[in-house]
Coordinates of C-alpha atoms in Angstrom, one line a residue:
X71 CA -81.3 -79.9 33.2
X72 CA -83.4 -80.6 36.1
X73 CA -83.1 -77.2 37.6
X74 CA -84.0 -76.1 34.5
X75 CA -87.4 -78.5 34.4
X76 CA -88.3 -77.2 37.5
X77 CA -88.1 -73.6 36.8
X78 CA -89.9 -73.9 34.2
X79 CA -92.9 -75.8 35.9
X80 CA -92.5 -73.6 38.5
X81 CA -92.8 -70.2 36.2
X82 CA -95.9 -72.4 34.3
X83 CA -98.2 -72.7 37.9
X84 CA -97.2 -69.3 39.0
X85 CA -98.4 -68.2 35.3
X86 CA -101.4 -70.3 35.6
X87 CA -102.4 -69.1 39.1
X88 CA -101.8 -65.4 37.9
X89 CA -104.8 -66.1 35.0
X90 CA -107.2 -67.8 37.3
X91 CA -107.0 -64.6 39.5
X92 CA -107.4 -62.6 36.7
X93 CA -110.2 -64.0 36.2
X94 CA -112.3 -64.0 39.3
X95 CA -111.0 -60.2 39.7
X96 CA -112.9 -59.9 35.8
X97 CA -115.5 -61.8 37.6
X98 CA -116.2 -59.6 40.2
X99 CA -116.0 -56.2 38.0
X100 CA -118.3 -57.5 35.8
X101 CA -121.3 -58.4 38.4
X102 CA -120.4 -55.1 40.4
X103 CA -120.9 -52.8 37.2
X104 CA -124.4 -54.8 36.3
X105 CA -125.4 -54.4 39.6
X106 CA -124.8 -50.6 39.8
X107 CA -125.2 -48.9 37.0
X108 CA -124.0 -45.5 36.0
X109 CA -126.5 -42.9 37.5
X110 CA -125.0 -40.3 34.8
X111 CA -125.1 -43.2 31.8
X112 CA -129.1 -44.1 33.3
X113 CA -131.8 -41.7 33.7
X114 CA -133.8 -41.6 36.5
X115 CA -137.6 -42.8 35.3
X116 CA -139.6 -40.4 37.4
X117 CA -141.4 -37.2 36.4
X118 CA -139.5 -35.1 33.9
X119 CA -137.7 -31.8 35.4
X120 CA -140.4 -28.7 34.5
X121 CA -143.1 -31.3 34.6
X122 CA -145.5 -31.5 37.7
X123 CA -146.8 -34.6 38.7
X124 CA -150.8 -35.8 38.5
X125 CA -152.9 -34.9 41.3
X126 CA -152.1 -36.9 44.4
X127 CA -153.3 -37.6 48.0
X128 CA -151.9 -40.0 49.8
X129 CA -152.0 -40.9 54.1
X130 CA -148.7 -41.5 55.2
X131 CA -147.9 -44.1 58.0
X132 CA -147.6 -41.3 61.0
X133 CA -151.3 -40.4 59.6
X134 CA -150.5 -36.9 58.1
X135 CA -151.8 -36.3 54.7
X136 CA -149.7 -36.1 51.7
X137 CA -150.8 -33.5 48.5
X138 CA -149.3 -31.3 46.1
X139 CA -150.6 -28.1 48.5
X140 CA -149.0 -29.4 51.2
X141 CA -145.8 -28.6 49.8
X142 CA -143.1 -26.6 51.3
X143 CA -140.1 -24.6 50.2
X144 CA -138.6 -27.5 48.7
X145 CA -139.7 -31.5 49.2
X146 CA -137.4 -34.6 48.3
X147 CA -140.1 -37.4 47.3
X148 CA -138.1 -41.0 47.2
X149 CA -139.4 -44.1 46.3
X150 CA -138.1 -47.7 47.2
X151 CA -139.2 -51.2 46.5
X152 CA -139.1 -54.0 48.3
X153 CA -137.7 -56.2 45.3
X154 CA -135.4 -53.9 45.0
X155 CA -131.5 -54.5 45.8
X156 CA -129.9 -51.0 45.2
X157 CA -132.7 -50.0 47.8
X158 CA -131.9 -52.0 50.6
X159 CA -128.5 -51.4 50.1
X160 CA -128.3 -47.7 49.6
X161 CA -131.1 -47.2 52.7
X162 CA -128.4 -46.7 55.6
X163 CA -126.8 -43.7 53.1
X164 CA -130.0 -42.5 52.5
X165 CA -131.3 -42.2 55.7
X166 CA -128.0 -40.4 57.2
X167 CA -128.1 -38.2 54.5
X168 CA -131.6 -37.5 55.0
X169 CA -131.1 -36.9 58.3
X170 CA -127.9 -34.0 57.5
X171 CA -130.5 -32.3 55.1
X172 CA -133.6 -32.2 57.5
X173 CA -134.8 -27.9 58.3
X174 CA -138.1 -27.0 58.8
X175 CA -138.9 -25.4 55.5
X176 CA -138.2 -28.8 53.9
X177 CA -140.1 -32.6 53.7
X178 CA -138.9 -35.6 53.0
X179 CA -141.5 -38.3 52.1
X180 CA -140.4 -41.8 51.2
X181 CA -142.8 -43.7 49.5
X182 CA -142.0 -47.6 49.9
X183 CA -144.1 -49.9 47.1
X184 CA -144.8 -53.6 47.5
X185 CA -147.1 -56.5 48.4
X186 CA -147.9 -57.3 51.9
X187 CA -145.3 -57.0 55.1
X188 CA -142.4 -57.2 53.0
X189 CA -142.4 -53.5 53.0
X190 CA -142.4 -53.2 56.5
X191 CA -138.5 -53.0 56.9
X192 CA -138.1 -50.2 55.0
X193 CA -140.8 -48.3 56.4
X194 CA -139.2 -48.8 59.6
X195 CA -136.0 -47.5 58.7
X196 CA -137.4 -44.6 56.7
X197 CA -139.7 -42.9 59.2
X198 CA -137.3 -41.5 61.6
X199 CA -136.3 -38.9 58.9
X200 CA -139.6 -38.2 57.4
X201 CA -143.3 -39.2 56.3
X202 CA -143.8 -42.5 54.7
X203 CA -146.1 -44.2 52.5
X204 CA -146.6 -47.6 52.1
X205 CA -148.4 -48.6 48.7
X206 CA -148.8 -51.6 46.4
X207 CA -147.1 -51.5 42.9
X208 CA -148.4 -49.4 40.4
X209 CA -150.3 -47.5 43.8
X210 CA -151.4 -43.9 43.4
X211 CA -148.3 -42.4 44.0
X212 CA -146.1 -43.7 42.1
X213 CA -148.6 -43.3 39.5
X214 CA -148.4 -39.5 39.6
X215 CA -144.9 -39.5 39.9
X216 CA -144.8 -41.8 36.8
X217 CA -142.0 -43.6 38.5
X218 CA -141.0 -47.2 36.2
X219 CA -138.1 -48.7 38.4
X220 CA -136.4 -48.0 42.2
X221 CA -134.6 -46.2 43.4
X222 CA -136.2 -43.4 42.1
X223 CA -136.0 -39.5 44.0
X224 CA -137.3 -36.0 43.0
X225 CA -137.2 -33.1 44.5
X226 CA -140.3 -30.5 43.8
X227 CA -140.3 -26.8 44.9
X228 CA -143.5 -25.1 46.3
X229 CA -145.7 -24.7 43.4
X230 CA -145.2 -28.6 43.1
X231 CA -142.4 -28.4 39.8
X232 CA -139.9 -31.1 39.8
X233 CA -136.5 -29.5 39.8
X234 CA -134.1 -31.9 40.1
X235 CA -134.1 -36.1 39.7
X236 CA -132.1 -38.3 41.1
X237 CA -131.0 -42.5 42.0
X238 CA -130.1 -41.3 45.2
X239 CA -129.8 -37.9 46.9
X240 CA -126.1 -37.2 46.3
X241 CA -126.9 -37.5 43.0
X242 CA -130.2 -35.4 43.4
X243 CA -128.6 -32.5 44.7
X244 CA -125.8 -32.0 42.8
X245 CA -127.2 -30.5 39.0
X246 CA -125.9 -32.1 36.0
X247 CA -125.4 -29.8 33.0
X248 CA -128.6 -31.0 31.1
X249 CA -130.6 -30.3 34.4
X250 CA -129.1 -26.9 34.3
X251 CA -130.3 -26.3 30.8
X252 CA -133.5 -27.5 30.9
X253 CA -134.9 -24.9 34.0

């Protein structure tokens, strides 16, 4: 009987261990899906594909001017805020990525928005593979690019026409079926 007792205490703690794990492993799914969410179940809230953003001009940090006839065969405009988590943890991805795509009939111009020299981090890391600009929230850029949370990329071709949107630039470059139908 006491061989019995103890297997079944035993069975009992190895059943209850089993659910506690469960649990932290339900845990960690949760807060990893609600801090990442879907980029195909979320769009992007940036300039609609077709659409053409507001006049802008903008000075970037290197001192080069920014503007809709300064455009080139094709330019990736990204925008990143300080506050923002999914920006500071997709930068190293972005910046090698950017760095794969970089040709001469192409820009890249990251546009980092936040208060003071909390931006300056991300500038940092983002000129190396293009022009920057550093603006407060709801700054002229992201204005014209009606752009409502971060991470936040579009790509425009020459005549300044967004044709593509994206939360990060995998996602950018490869077309989604809607995108497809909507050109």
């Amino acid at each position: 009987m006491t061989v019995l007792a103890v297997a079944v205490v035993f069975i009992g703690l190895f059943c209850l261990l089993n659910l506690l794990l469960t649990i932290g492993v339900i845990r960690r799914l949760r807060e990893s899906q609600e801090a990442r969410p879907a980029a195909e179940s979320i769009p992007v809230k940036i300039a609609e594909i077709g659409s053409s953003p507001a006049s802008f001009d903008a000075l970037l940090t290197d001192g080069n001017a920014f503007s809709a006839d300064r455009l080139k065969t094709w330019t990736i405009v990204a925008f990143f805020s300080d506050s923002c988590r999914a920006c500071k943890e997709g930068l190293p991805t972005f910046v090698k990525r950017a760095r794969e795509l970089h040709r001469d009939d192409q820009t890249i111009v990251s546009v980092v928005v936040g208060e003071g020299g909390a931006t300056e981090e991300l500038v940092s890391a983002l000129e190396p593979v293009g022009g920057v600009a550093a603006e407060p929230y709801d700054g002229p850029l992201a204005k014209a690019f009606g752009v409502r949370q971060f991470p936040a990329l579009c790509m425009l071709d020459a005549s300044g026409v967004v044709v593509a949107t994206g939360w990060d630039l995998d996602s950018l470059l490869t077309p989604r079926p809607e995108d497809l139908l909507a050109r």
